[in-house]
Short mmCIF file of C-alpha atoms and ligand atoms in Angstrom, two decimals:
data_model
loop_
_atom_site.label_atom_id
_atom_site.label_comp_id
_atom_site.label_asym_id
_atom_site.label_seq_id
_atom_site.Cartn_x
_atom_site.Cartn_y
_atom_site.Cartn_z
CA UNK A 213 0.00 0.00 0.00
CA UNK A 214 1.53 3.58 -0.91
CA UNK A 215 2.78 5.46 2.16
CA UNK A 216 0.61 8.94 3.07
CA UNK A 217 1.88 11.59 0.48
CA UNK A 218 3.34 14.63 1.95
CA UNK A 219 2.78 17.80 1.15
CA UNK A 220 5.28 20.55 0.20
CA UNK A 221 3.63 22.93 1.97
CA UNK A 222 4.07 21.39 5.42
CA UNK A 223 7.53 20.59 4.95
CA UNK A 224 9.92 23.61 5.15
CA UNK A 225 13.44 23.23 3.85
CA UNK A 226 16.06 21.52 5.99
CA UNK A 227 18.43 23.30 7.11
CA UNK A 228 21.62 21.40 6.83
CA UNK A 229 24.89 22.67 7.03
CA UNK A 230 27.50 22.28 4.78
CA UNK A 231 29.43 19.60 6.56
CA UNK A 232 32.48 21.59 7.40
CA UNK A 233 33.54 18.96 10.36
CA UNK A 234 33.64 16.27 8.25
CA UNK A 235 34.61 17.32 4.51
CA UNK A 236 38.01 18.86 5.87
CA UNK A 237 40.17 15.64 4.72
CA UNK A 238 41.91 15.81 7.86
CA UNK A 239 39.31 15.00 10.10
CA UNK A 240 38.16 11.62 10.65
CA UNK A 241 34.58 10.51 11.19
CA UNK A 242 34.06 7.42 13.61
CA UNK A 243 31.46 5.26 13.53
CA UNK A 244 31.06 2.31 16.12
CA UNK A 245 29.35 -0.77 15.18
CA UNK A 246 30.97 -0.07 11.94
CA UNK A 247 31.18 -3.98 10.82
CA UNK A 248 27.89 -4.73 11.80
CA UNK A 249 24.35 -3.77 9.46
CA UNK A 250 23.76 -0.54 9.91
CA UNK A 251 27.08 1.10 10.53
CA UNK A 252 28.86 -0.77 7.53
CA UNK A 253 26.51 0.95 5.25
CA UNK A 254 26.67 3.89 6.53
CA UNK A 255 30.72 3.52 6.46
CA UNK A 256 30.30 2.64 2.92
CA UNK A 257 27.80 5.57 2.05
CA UNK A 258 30.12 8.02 4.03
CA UNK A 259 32.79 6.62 2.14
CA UNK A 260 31.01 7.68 -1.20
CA UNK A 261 30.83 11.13 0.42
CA UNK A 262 34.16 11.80 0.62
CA UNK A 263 34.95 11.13 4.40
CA UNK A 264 38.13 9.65 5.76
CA UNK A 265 36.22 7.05 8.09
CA UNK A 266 37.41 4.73 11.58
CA UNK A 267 35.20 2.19 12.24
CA UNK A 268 35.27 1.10 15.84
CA UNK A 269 33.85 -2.34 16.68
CA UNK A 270 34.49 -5.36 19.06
CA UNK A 271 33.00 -7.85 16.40
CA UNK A 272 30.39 -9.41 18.73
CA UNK A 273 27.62 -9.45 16.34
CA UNK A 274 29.20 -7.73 13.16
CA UNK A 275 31.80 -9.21 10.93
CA UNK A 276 35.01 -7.61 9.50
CA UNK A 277 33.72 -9.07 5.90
CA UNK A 278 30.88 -6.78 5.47
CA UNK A 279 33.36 -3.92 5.28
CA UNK A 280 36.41 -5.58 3.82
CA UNK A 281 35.34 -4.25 0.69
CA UNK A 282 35.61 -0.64 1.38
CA UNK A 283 39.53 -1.05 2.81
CA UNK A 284 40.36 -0.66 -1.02
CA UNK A 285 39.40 2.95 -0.80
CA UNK A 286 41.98 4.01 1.06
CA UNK A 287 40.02 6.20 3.32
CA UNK A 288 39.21 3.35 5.79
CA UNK A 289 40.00 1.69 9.07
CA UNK A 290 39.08 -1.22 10.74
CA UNK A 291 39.91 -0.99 14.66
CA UNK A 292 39.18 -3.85 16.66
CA UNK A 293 38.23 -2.16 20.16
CA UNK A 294 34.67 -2.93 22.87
CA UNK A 295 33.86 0.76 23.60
CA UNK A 296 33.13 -0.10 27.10
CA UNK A 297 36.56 0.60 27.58
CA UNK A 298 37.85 4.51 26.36
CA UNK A 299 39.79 4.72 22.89
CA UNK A 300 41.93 7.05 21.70
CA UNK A 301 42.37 7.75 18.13
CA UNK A 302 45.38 8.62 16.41
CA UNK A 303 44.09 12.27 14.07
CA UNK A 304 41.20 14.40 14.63
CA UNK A 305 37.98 13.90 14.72
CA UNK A 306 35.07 15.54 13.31
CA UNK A 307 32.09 13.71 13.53
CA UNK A 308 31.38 9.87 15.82
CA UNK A 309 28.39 8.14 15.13
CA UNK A 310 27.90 5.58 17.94
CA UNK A 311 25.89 2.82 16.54
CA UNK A 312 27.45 0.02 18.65
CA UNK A 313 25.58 -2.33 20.60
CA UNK A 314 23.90 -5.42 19.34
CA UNK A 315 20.38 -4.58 18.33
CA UNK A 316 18.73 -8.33 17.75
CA UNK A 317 17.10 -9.40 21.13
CA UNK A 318 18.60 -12.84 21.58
CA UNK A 319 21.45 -11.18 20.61
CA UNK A 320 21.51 -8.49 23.10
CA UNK A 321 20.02 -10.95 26.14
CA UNK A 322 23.34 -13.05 25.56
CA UNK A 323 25.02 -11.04 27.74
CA UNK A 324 22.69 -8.53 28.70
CA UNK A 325 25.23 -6.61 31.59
CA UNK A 326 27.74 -6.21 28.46
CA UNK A 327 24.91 -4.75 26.49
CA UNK A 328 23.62 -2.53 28.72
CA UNK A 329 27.38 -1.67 29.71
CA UNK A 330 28.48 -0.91 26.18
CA UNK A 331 24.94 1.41 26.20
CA UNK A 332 26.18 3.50 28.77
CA UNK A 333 29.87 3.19 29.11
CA UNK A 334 29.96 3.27 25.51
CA UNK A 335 28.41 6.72 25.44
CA UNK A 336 30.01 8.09 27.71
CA UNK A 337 33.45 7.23 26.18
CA UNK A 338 32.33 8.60 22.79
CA UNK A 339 30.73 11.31 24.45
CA UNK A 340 34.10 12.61 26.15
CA UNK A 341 35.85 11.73 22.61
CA UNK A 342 33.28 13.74 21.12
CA UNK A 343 34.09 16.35 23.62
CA UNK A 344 38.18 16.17 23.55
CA UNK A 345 38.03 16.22 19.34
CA UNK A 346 35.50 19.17 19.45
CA UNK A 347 33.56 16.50 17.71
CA UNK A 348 29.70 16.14 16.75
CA UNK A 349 28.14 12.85 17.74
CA UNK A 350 25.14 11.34 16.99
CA UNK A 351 23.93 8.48 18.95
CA UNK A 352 21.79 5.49 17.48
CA UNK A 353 18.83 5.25 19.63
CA UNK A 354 15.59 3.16 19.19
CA UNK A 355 12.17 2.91 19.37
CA UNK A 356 13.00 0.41 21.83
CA UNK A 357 12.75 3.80 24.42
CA UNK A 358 8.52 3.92 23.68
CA UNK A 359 8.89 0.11 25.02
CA UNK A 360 4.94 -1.31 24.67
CA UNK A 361 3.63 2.00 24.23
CA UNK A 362 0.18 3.09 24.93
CA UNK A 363 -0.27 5.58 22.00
CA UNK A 364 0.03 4.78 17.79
CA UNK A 365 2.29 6.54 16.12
CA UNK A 366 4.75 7.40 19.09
CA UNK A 367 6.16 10.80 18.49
CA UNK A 368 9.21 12.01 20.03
CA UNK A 369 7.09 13.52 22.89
CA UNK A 370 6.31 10.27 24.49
CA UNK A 371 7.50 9.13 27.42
CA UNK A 372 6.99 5.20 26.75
CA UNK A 373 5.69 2.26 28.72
CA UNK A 374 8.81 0.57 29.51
CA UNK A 375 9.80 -2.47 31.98
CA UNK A 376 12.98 -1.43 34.21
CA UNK A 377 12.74 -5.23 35.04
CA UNK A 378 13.10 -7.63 32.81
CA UNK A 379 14.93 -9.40 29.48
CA UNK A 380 14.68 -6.49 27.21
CA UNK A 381 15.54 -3.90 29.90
CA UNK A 382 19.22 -4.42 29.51
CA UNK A 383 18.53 -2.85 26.05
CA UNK A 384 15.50 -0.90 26.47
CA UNK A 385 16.93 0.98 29.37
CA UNK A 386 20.46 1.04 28.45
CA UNK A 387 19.30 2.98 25.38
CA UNK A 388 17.26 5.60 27.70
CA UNK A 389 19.82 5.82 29.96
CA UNK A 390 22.35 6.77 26.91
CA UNK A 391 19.72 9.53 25.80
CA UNK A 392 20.48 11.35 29.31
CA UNK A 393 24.05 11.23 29.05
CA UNK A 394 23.50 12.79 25.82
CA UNK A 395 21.03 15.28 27.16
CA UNK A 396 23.31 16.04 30.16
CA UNK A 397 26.82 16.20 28.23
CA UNK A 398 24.91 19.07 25.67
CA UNK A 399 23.62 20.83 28.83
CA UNK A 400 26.40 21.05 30.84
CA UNK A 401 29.34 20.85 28.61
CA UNK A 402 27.96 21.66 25.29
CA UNK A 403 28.00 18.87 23.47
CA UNK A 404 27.23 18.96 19.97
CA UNK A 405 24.80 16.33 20.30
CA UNK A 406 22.34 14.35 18.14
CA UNK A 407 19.71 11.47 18.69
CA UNK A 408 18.25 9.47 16.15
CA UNK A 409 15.50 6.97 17.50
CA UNK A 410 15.76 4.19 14.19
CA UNK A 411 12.71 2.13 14.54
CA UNK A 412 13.03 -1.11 12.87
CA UNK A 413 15.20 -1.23 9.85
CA UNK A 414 16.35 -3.96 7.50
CA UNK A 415 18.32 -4.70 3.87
CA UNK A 416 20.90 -6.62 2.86
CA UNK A 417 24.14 -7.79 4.38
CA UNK A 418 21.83 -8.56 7.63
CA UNK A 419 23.59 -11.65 9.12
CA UNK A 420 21.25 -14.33 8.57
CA UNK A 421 21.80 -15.58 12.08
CA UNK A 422 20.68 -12.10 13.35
CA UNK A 423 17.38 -13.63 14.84
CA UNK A 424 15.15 -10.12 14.10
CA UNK A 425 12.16 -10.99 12.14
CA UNK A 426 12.79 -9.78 8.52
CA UNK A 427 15.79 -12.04 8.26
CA UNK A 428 14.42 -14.82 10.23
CA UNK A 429 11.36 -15.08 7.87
CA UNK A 430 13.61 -14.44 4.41
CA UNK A 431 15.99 -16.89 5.62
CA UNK A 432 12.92 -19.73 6.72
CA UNK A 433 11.35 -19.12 3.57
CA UNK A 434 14.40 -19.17 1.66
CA UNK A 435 15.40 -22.20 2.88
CA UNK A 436 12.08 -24.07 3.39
CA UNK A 437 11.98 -24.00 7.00
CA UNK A 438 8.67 -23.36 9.30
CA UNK A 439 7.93 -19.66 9.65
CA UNK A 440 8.43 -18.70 13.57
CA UNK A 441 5.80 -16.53 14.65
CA UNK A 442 5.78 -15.58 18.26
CA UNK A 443 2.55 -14.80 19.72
CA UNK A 444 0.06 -14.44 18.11
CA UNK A 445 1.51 -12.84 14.89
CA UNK A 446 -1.15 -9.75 15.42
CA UNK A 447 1.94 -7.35 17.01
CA UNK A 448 2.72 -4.75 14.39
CA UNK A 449 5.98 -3.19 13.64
CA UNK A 450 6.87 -0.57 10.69
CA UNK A 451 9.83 -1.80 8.40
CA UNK A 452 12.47 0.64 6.73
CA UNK A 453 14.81 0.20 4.32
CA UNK A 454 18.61 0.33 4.99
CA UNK A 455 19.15 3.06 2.27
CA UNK A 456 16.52 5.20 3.93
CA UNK A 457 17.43 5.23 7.61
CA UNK A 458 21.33 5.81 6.18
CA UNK A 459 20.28 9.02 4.77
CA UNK A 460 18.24 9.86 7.46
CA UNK A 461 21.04 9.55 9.95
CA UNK A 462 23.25 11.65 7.33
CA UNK A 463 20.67 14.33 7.22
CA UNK A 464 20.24 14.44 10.93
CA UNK A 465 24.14 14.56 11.80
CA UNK A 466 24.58 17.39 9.04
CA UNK A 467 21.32 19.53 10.02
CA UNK A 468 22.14 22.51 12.14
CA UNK A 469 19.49 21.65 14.81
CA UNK A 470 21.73 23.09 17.70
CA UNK A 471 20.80 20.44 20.36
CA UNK A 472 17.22 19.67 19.55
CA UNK A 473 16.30 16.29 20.64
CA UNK A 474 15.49 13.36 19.77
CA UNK A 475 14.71 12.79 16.26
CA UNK A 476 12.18 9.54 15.07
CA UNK A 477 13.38 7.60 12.08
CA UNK A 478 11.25 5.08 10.42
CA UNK A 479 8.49 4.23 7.86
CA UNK A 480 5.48 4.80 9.05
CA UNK A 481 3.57 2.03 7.35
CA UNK A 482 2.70 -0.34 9.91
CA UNK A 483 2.50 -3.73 9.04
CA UNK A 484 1.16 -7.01 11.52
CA UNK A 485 4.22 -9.85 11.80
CA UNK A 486 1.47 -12.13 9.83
CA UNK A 487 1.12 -9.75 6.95
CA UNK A 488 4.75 -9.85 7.00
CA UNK A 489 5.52 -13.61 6.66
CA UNK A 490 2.68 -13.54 4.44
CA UNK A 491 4.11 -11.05 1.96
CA UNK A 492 7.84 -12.70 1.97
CA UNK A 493 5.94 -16.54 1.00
CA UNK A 494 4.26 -14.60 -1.77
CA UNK A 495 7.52 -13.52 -2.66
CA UNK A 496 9.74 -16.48 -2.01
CA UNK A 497 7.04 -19.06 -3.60
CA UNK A 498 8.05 -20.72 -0.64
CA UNK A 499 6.11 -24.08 1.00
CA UNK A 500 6.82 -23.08 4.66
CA UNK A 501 4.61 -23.04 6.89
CA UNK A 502 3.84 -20.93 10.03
CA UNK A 503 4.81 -22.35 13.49
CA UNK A 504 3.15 -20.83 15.99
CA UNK A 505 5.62 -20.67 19.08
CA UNK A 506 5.15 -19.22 22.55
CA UNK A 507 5.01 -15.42 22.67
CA UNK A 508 7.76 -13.56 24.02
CA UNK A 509 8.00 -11.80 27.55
CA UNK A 510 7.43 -7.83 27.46
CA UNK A 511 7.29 -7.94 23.18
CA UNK A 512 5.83 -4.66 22.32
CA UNK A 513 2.06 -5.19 21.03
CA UNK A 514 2.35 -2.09 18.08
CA UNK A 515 5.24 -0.20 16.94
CA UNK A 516 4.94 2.79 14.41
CA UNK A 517 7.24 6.26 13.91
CA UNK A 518 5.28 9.86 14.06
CA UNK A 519 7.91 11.20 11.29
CA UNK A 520 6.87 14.54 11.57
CA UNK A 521 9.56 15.94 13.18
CA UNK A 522 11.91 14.53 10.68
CA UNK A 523 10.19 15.33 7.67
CA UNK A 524 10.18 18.76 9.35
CA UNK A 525 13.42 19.33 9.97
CA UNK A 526 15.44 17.15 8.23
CA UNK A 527 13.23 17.09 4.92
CA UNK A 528 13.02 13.37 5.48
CA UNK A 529 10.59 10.57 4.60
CA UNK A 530 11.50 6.86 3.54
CA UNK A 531 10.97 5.97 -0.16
CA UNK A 532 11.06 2.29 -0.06
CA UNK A 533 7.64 0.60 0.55
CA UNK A 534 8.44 -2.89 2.37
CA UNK A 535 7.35 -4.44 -1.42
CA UNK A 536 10.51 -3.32 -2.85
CA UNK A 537 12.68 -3.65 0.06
CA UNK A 538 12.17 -7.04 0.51
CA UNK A 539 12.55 -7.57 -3.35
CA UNK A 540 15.97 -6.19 -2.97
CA UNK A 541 16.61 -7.98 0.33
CA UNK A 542 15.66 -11.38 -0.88
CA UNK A 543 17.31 -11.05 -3.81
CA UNK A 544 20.75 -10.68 -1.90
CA UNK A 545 19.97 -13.57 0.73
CA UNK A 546 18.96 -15.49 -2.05
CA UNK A 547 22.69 -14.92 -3.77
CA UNK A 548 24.43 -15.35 -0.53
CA UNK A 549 22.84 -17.54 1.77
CA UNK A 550 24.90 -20.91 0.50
CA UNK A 551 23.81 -23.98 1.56
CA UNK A 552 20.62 -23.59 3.47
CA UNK A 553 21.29 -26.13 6.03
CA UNK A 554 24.05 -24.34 7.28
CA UNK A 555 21.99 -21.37 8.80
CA UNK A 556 21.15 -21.48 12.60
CA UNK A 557 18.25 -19.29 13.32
CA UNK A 558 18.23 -17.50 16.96
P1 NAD B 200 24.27 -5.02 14.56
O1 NAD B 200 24.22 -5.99 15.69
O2 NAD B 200 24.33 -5.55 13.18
O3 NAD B 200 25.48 -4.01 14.73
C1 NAD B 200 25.99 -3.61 15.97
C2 NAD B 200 27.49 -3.50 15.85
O4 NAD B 200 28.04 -3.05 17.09
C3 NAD B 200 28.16 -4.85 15.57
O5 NAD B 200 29.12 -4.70 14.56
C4 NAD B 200 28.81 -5.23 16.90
O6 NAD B 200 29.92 -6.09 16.74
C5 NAD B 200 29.15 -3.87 17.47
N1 NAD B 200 29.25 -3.84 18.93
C6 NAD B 200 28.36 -4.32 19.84
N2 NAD B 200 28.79 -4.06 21.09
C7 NAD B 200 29.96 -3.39 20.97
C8 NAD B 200 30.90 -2.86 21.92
N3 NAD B 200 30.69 -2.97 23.23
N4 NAD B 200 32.00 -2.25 21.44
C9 NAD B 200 32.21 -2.14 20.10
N5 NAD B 200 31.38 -2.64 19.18
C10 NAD B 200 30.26 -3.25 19.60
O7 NAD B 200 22.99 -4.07 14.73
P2 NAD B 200 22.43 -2.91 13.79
O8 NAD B 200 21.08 -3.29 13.36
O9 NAD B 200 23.43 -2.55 12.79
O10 NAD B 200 22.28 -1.73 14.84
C11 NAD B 200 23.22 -0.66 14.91
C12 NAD B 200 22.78 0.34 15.95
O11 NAD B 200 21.50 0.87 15.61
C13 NAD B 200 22.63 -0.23 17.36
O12 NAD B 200 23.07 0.71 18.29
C14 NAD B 200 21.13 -0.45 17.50
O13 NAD B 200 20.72 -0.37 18.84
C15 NAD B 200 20.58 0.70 16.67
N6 NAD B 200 19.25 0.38 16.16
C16 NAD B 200 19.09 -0.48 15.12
C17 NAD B 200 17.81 -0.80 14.67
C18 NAD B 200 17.59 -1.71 13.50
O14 NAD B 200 16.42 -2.02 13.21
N7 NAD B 200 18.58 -2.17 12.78
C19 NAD B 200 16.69 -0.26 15.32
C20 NAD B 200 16.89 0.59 16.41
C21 NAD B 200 18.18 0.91 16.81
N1 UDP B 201 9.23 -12.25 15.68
C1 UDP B 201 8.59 -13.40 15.23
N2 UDP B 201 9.35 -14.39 14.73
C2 UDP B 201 10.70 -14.33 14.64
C3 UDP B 201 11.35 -13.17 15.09
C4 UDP B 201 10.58 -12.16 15.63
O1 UDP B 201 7.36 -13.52 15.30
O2 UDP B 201 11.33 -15.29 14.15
C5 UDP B 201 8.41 -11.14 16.19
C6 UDP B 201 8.83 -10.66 17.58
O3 UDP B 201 8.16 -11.40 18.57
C7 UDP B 201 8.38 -9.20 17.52
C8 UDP B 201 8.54 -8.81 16.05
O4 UDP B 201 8.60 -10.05 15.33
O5 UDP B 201 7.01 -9.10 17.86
C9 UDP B 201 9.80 -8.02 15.78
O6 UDP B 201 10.89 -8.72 16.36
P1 UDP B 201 12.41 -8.29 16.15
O7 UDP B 201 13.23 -9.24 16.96
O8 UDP B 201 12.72 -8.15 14.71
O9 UDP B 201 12.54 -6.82 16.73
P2 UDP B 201 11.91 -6.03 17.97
O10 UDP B 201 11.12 -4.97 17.33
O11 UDP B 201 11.04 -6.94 18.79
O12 UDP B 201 13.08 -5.56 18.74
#
């Protein structure tokens, strides 16, 4: 179904400034969680732009071959570090995006003190790096912070319905708890601080293990396996495409805001998980079936963005509809996948 049209007249033009910080070839942007889905392509997409780029990442759920192909620029760096620990980097910098932390839930309940450590000793770190370099930092938040919320769409305004206690806290809260240290480091110190809250994106070069739903259900219908639908399938979520939450989080690190909040990015068309695994058997041809399994403690019921603010001051709105994303998506899965019966869903 087409997304809502939007209409010139309600969207003033962005004011983005011409990205001084980071197009002097001296300066270095950073990005942590570099290998892993997100932050490789934005590395790669920053790497288009010009930007001498250090990726920072302790490889826990990203690999060093989804960016091996950009070392032949020249303009890239690989450095194997956990940010829970401090880093210093050799050059200055001019922009960090701090997009580490695992982001798939078993993932991030493996070792759920380490995630919620490398939420908030991680920002901290990059927030005094930010500070020491003169740097601007934008930090990768979620719509994880609205946890089951009460109200559809969540704008940035709302406060959320989260659970301090219990196995998505470690991510849920680590996440809030990052947004103050990035409210408090711009009020007191003057950080040049942004927050982008990315509500549930996916593309290509998503591990196939990841365990989030998109992949899970390209990857079971790919390779003939039984569809896993927690719950009762009727939980919605709204699905964007890699390409347009990159540009948001380009847009929103360039625009000259001054500190102005937190910033929702996502498509707004909200889809159930059953219309979901519905639309990627359509598109696989695949004989899978669903398999109903338990439902999951604390899984949000609905989940969908209230763009406003970004299509306000950013000029942003996704362009992919979930139809052609997952075109694109299964088409790369389909090319790299191998042999089916090597992939271990979470
Ligand atoms: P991902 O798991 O593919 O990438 C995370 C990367 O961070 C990996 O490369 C991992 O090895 C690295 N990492 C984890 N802990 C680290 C640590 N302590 N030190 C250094 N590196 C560490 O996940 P993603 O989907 O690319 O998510 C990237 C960021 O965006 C995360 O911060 C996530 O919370 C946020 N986010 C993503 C989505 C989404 O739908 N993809 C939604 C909301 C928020
Ligand atoms: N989900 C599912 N089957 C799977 C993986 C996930 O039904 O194999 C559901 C999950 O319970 C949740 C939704 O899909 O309701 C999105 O899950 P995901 O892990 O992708 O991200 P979340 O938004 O929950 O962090």
């Amino acid at each position: 179904m087409p997304m809502t049209p939007i209409t010139a007249t309600t969207t003033p033009a962005p004011v983005l400034r011409p990205m001084a910080f980071c197009s002097d070839p001296d300066r270095i942007t950073l990005v942590t969680g570099g290998a892993g889905f997100l932050g490789s392509h934005l590395c790669a997409r920053l790497l288009d732009m010009g930007h001498r780029v250090i990726a920072v990442d302790n490889l826990s759920t990203g690999r060093r071959s989804n960016v091996a192909h950009l070392e032949q620029t020249g303009r890239f760096e690989l450095i194997e570090h956990d940010i829970i620990a401090p880093v210093e980097i050799d050059g200055q910098i001019g922009a960090i995006y701090n997009l580490a932390c695992p982001a798939s839930p078993p993932k991030y309940q493996r070792d759920p003190v380490h995630t919620f450590r490398t939420s908030i000793d991680g920002a901290q770190n990059m927030l005094d790096l930010a500070l020491k370099h003169d740097a601007r930092i934008l930090q990768a938040s979620t719509s994880e912070v609205y946890g089951d919320p009460e109200l559809s769409p969540q704008p940035e305004s709302y406060c959320g319905a989260v659970n301090t206690y219990g196995p998505r806290a470690c991510y849920d809260e680590g996440k809030r708890g990052a947004e103050t240290l990035f409210y408090e480091y711009a009020h007191r110190f003057g950080a040049d601080t942004r927050i982008a809250r990315i509500f549930n994106t996916y593309g290509p070069r998503m591990d196939a293990e990841d365990g989030r739903v998109v992949s899970n259900f390209v990857v079971q219908a790919l390779c003939g396996q039984d569809i896993t639908i927690y719950g009762s399938g009727r939980q919605t979520r709204s699905f964007c495409y890699v390409d347009d939450l990159i540009e948001g989080l380009i847009r929103l690190m360039a625009a000259d805001i001054g500190f102005g909040g937190p910033v929702n990015l996502g498509n707004p068309r909200e889809f159930t998980v059953l219309e979901l695994a519905q639309l990627v058997l359509d598109k696989t041809q695949s004989s899978s079936q669903l398999r109903y399994l338990q439902a999951l403690p604390d899984d949000p019921r609905q989940r969908r963005p209230d763009i406003t603010r970004a299509q306000m001051v950013l000029g942003w709105q996704p362009t992919v509809s979930l139809n052609d994303g997952l075109d694109r998506m299964i088409a790369h899965f389909a090319e790299t996948l191998g042999t089916p019966k090597e992939v271990v869903l979470s």
